[in-house]
Short mmCIF file of C-alpha atoms and ligand atoms in Angstrom, two decimals:
data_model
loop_
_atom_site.label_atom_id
_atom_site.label_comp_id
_atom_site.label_asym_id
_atom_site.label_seq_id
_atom_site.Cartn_x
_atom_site.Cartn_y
_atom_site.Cartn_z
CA UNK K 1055 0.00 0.00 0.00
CA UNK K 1056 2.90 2.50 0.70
CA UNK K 1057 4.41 1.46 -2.57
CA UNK K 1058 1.08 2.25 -4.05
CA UNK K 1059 1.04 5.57 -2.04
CA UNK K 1060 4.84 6.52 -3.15
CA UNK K 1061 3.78 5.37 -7.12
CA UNK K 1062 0.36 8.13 -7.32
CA UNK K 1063 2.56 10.76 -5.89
CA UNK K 1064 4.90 10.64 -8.07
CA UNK K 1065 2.01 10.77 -10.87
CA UNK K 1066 -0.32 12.92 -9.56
CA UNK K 1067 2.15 15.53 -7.72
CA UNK K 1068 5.08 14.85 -9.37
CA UNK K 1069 7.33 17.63 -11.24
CA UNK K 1070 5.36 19.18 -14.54
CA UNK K 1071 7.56 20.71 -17.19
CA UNK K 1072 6.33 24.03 -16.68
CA UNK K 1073 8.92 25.57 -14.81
CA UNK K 1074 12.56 25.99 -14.40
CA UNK K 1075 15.45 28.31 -17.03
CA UNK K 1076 14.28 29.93 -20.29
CA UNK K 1077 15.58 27.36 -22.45
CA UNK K 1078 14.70 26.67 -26.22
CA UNK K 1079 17.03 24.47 -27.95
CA UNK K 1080 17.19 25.83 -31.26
CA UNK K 1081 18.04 29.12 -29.69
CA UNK K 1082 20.06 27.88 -26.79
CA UNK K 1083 22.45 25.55 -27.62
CA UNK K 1084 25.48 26.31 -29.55
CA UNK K 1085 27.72 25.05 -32.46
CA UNK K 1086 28.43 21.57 -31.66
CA UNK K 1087 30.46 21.43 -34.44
CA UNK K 1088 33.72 18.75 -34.50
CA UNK K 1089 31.68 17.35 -31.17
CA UNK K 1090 31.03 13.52 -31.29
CA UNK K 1091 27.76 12.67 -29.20
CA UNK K 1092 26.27 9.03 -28.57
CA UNK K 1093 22.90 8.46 -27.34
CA UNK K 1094 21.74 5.28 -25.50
CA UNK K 1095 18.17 4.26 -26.01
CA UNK K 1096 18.31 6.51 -29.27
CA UNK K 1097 16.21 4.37 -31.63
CA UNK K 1098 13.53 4.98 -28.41
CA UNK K 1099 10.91 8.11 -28.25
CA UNK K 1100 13.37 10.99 -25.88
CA UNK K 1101 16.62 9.36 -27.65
CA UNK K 1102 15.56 9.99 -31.34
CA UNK K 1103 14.45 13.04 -29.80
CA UNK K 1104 17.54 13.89 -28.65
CA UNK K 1105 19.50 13.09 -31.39
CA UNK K 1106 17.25 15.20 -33.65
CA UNK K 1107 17.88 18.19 -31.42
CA UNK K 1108 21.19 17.81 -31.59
CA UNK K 1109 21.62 17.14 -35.09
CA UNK K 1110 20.61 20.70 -35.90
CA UNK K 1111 23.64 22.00 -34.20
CA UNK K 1112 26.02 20.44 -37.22
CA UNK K 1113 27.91 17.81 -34.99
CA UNK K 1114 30.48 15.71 -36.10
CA UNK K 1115 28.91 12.53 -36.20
CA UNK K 1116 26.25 11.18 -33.77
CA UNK K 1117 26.06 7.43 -32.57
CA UNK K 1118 22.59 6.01 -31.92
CA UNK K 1119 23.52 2.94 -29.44
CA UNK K 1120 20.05 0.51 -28.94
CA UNK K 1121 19.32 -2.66 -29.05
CA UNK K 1122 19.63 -4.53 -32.58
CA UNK K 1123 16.96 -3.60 -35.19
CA UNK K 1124 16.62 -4.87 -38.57
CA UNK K 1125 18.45 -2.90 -41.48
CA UNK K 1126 15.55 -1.39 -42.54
CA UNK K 1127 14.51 -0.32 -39.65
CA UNK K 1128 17.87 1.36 -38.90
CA UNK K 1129 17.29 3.17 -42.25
CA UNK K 1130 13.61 4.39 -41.14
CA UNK K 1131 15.14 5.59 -37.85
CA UNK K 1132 18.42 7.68 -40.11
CA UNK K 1133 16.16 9.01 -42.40
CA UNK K 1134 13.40 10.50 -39.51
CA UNK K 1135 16.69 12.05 -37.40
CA UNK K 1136 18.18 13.48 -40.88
CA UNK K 1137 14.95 14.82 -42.42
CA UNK K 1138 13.36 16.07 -39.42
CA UNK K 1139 16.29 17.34 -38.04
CA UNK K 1140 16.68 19.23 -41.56
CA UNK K 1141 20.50 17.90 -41.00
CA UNK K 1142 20.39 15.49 -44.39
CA UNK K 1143 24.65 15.09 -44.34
CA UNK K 1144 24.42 13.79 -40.70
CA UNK K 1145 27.18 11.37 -40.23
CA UNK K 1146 24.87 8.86 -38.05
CA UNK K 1147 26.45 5.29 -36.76
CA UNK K 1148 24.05 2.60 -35.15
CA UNK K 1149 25.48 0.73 -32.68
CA UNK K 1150 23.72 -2.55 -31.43
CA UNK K 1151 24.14 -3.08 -27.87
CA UNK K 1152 21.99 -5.11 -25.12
CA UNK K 1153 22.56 -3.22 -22.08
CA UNK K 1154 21.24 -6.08 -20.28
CA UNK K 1155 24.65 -7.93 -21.46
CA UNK K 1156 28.25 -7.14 -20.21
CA UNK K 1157 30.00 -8.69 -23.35
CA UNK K 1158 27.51 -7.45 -25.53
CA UNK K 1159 28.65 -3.62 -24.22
CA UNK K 1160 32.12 -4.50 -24.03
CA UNK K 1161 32.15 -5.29 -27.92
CA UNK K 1162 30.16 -2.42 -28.92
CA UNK K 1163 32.48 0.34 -26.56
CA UNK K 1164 35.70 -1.64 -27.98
CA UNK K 1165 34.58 -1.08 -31.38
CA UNK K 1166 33.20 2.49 -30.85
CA UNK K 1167 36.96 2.92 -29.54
CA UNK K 1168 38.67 1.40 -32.82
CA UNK K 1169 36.76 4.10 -35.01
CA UNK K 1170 36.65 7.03 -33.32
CA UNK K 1171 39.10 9.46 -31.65
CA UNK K 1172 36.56 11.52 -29.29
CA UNK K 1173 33.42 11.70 -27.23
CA UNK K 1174 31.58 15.33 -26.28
CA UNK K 1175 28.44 14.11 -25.35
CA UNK K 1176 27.23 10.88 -24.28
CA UNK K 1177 23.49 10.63 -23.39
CA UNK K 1178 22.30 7.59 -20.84
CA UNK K 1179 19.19 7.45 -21.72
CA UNK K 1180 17.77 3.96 -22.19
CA UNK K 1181 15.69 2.32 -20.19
CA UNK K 1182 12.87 -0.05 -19.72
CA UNK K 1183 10.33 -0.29 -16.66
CA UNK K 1184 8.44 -3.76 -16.67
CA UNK K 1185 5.89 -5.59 -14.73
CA UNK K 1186 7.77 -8.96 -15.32
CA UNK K 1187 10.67 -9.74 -13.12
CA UNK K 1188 13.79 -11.54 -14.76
CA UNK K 1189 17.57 -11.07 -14.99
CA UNK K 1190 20.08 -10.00 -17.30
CA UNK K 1191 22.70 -12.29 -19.34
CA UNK K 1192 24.99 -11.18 -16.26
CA UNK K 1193 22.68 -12.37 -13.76
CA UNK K 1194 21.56 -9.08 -12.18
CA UNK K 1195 17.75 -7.50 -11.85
CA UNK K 1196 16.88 -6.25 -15.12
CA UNK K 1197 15.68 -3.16 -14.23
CA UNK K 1198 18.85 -2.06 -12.31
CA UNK K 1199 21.51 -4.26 -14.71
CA UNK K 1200 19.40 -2.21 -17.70
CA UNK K 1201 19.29 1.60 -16.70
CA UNK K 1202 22.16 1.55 -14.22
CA UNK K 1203 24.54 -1.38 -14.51
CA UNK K 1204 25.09 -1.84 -18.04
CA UNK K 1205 25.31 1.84 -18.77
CA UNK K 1206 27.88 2.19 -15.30
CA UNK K 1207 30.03 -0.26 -17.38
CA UNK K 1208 29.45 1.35 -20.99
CA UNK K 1209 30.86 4.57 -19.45
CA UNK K 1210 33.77 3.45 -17.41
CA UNK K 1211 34.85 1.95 -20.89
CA UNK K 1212 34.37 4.84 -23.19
CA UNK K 1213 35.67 7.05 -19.91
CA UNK K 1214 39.28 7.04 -21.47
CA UNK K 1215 38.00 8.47 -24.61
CA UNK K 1216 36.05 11.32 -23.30
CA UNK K 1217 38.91 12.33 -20.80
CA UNK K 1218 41.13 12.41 -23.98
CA UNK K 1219 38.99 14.49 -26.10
CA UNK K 1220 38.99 17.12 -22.51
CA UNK K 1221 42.83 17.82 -22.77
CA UNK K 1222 41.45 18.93 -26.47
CA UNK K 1223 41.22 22.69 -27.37
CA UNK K 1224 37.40 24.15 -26.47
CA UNK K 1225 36.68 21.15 -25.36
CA UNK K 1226 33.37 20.65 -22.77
CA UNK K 1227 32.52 16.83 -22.27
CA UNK K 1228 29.27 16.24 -20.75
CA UNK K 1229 27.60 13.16 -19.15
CA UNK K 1230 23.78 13.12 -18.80
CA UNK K 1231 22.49 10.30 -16.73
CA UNK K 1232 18.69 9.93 -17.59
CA UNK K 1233 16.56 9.18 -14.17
CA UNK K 1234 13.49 9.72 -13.09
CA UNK K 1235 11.48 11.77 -10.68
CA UNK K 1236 10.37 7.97 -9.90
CA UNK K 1237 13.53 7.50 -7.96
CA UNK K 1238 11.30 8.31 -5.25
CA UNK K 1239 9.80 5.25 -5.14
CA UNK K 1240 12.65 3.09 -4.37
CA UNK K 1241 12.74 0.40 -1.76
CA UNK K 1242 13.55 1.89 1.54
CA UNK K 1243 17.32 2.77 1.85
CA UNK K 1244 16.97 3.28 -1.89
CA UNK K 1245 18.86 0.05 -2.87
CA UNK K 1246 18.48 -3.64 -1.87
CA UNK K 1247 22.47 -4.33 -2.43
CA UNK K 1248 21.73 -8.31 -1.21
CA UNK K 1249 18.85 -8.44 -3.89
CA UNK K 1250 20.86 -6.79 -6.80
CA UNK K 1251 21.68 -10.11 -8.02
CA UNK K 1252 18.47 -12.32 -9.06
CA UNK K 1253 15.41 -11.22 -10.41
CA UNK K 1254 13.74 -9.13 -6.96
CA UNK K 1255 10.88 -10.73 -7.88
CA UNK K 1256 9.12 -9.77 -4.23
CA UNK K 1257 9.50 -5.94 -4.34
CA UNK K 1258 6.91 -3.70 -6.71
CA UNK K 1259 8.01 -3.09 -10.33
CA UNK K 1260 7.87 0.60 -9.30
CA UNK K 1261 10.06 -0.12 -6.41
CA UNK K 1262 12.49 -1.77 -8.41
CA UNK K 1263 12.84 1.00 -11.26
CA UNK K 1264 12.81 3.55 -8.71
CA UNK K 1265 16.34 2.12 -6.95
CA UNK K 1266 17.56 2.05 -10.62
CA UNK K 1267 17.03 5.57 -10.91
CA UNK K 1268 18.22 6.42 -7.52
CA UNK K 1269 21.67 4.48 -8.54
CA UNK K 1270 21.52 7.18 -11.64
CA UNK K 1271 21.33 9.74 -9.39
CA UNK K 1272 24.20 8.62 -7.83
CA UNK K 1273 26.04 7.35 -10.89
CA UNK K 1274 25.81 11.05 -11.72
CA UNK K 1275 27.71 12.15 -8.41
CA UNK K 1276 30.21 9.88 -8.37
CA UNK K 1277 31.52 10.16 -12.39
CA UNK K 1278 31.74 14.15 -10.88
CA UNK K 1279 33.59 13.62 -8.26
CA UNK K 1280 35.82 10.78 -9.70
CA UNK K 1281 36.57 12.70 -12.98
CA UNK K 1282 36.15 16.78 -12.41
CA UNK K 1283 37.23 16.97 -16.25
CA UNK K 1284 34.49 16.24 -17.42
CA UNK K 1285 30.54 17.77 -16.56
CA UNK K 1286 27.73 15.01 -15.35
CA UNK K 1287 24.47 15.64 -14.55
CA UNK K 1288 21.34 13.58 -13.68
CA UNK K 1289 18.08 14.65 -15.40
CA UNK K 1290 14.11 13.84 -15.44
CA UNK K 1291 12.59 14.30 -18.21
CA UNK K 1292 9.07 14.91 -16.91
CA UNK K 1293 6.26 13.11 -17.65
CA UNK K 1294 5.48 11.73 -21.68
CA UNK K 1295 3.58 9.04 -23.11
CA UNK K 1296 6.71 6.84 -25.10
CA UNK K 1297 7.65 3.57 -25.82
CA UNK K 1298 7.89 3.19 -22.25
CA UNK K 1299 4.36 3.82 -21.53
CA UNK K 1300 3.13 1.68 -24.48
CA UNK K 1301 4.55 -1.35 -22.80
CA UNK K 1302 3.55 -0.99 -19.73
CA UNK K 1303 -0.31 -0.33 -20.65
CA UNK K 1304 0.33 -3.83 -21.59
CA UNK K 1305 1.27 -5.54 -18.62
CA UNK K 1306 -0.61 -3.26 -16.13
CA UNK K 1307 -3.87 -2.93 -15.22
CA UNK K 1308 -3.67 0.43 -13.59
CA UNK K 1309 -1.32 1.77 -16.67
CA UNK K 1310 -4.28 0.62 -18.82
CA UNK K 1311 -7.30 2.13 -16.94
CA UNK K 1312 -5.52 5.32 -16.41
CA UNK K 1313 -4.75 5.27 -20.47
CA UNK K 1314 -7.14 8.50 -21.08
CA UNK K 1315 -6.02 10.18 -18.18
CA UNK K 1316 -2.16 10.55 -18.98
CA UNK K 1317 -2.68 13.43 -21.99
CA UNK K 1318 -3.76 15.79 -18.26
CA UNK K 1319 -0.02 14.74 -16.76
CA UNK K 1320 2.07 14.75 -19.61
CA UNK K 1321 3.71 16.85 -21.71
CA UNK K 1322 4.61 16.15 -26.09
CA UNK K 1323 8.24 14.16 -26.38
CA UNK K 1324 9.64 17.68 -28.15
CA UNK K 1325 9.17 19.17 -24.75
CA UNK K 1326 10.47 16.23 -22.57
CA UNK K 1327 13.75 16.24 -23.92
CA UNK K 1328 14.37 19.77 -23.27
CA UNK K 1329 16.20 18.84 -19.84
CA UNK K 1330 18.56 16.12 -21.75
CA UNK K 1331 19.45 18.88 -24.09
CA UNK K 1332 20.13 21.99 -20.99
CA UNK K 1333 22.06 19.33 -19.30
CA UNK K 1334 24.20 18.47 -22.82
CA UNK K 1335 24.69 21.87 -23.72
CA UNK K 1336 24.16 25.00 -21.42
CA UNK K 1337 26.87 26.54 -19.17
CA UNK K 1338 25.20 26.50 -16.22
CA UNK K 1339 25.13 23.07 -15.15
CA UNK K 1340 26.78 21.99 -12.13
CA UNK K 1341 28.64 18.52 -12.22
CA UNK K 1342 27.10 16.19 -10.12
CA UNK K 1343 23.70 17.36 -9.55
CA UNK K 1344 20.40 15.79 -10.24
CA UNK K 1345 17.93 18.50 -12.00
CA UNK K 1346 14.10 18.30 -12.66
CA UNK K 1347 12.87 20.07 -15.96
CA UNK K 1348 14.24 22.20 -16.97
CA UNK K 1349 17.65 22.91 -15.06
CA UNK K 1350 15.89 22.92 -11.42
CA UNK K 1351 18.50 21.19 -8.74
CA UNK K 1352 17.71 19.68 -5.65
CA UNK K 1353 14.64 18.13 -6.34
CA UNK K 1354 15.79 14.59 -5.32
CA UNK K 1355 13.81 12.75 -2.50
CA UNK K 1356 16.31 12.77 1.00
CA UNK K 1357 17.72 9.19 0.19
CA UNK K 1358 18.65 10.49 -3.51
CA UNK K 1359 20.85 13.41 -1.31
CA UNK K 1360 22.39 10.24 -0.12
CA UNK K 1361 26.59 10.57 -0.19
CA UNK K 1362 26.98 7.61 1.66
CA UNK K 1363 24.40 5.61 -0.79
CA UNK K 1364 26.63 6.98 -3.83
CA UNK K 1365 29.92 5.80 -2.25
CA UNK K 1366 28.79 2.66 -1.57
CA UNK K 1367 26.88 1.72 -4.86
CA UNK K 1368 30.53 3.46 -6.36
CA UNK K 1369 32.50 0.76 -4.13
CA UNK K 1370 30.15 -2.30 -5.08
CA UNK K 1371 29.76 -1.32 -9.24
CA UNK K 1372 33.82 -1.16 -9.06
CA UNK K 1373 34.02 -4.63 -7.63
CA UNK K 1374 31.32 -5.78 -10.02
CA UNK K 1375 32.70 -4.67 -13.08
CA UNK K 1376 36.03 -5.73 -12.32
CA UNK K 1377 37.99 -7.93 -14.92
CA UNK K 1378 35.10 -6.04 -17.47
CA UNK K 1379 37.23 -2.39 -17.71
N1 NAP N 1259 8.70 8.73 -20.68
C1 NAP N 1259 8.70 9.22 -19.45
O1 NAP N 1259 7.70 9.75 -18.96
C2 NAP N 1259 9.94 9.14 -18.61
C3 NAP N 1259 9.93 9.69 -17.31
C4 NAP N 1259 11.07 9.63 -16.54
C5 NAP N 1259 12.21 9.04 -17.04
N2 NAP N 1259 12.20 8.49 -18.31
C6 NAP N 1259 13.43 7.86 -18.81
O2 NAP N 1259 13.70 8.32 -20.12
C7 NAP N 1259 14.52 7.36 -20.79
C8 NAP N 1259 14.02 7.14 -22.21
O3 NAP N 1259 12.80 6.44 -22.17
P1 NAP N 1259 11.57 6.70 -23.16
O4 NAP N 1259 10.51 7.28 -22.33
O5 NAP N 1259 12.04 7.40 -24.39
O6 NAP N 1259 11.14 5.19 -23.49
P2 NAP N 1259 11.35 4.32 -24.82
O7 NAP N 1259 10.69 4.99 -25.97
O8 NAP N 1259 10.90 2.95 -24.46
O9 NAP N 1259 12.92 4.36 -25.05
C9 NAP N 1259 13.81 3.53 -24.34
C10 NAP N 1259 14.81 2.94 -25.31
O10 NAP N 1259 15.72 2.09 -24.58
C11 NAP N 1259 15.90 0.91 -25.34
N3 NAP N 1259 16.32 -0.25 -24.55
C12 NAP N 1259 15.55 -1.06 -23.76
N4 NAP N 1259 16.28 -2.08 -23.28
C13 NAP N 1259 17.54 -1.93 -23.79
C14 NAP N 1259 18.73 -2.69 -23.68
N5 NAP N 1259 18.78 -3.83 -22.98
N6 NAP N 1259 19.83 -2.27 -24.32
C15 NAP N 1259 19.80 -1.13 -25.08
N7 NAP N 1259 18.69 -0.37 -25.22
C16 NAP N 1259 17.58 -0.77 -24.59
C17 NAP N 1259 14.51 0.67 -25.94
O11 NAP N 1259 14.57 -0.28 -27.00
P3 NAP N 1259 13.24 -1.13 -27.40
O12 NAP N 1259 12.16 -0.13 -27.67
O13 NAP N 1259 13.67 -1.90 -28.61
O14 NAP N 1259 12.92 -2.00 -26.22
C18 NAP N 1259 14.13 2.06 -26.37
O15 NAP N 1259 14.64 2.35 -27.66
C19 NAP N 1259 14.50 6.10 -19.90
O16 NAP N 1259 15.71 6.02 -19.18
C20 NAP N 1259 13.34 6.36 -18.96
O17 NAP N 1259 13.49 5.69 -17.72
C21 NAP N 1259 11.09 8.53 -19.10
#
């Protein structure tokens, strides 16, 4: 019941997009000319999004990294970010990669590595919330091994890269960590560490994306305070009806019979990525901090202000991963 309690605040109450910095991203962001950007979760409703956004600003090339899609379906997804983006030279790249798999990411970040000399802006922005328990190939929670795990691992490995391309001239390498204003619904303590591996099948679906968002949170704060170089910032994107969404009317009851009630809580995709894009971009961001849209810090719920949390999650992922970076 307190679950259910913590999940309809967070809907009902939760952050809008209607506040926060003056920010418009055609006007806003600058040049990212020579800049190399790669977007998790980019073949996904915010990540396209994203990448479209971005692709205005003339980048160098922009890698789309999601799970593997058919050839023609790759194509469909080029052509939408080129034409809508108005951007029809875009160098784009897909990169097939199961988050949900430690060799899988180790392949893809080893090849991104062989091919390309720099990184600007890396966007962590896939990420699934399901009804059904289960485990990735690595034998964690899926949930957690998904939106935190796999993409802790994907960045220690393309870290060397983007701390290279900050010794370079104008450089300003960012990090955006995509979580949630549902990190507020994690477990109490805000991570189960003894339950991380196996499928947590006894604690809420809600529950068990909301600890993977809190560990974004404080993936966020520790790549800040571990590498200073470089900028990191955790974002929500508010609230918008995606992929996401679709598959959960599917499994859920309460998803489904709220259906025609979501339009009054959420806002169009071109509006939900607005935060991704302030935290990629603009000058103002502090490293390290978690910010609701668009650009407002200190938002998080008092176990996502949780140093100790961060350390420890830091301590546990580095033991995890090791023999993997
Ligand atoms: N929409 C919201 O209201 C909202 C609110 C707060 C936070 N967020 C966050 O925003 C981010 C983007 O989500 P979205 O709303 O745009 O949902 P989405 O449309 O479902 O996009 C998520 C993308 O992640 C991909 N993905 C799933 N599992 C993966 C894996 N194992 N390896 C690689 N990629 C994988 C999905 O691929 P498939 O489609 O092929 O499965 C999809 O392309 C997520 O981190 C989400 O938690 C969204």
């Amino acid at each position: 019941m307190a679950d259910l309690q913590a999940m309809s605040r967070v809907t009902l109450f939760g952050s809008g997009n209607k506040a926060g910095v003056n920010f418009d991203p055609a006007r806003d962001i600058p040049s990212l000319a020579e800049k190399v950007i790669l977007v998790t979760g980019g073949a996904g409703d915010l990540g396209k999004q994203v990448a479209i956004e971005l692709a205005r600003h003339n980048p160098r090339r922009i890698y789309i990294a999601d799970l593997p899609k058919s050839d023609d379906a790759i194509k469909a997804l080029n052509d939408a970010i080129r034409q809508e983006s108005g951007n029809s030279d875009l160098p784009l790249t897909y990169l097939a990669i199961d988050l949900a798999s430690f060799d899988s990411i180790q392949k893809v970040a080893a090849k991104f590595k062989e091919t390309e000399d720099r990184l600007d802006i890396c966007v962590l922005n896939a990420g699934i919330m399901r009804v059904a328990s289960g485990v990735t190939k690595d034998g964690y929670e899926i949930t957690f091994g998904i939106n935190y795990l796999g993409h802790a691992l994907f960045t220690k490995l393309l870290m060397p890269t983007m701390l290279h391309t900050a010794t370079l001239e104008g450089a300003d390498v960012r990090v955006v960590v995509v979580s949630s204003e549902g990190h507020a619904m994690a477990p109490k303590g805000g991570i189960l560490f003894d339950k991380l591996k196996g499928p947590c099948e006894d604690v809420k679906y809600f529950a068990r994306y909301g600890q993977s968002k809190i560990a974004c949170i404080c993936l966020a704060r520790e790549l800040a305070r571990e590498y200073p170089q470089i900028t990191t910032a955790a974002v929500h994107p508010g609230r918008i009806i995606t992929g996401m969404a679709h598959g959960l009317r599917k499994e859920s009851w309460l998803f489904k019979i709220t259906t025609p009630l979501s339009p009054l809580f959420c806002v169009p995709v071109a509006v939900g990525v607005r935060n991704h894009l302030w935290a990629a971009t603009a000058k103002d961001v502090v490293s390290g901090k978690y910010y609701e849209p668009v650009g407002i810090p200190d938002k998080e719920s008092p176990v996502g202000k949780d140093t100790e949390l961060s350390r420890k999650l830091w301590e546990w992922t580095s033991n995890e991963l090791k023999g993997r970076v």
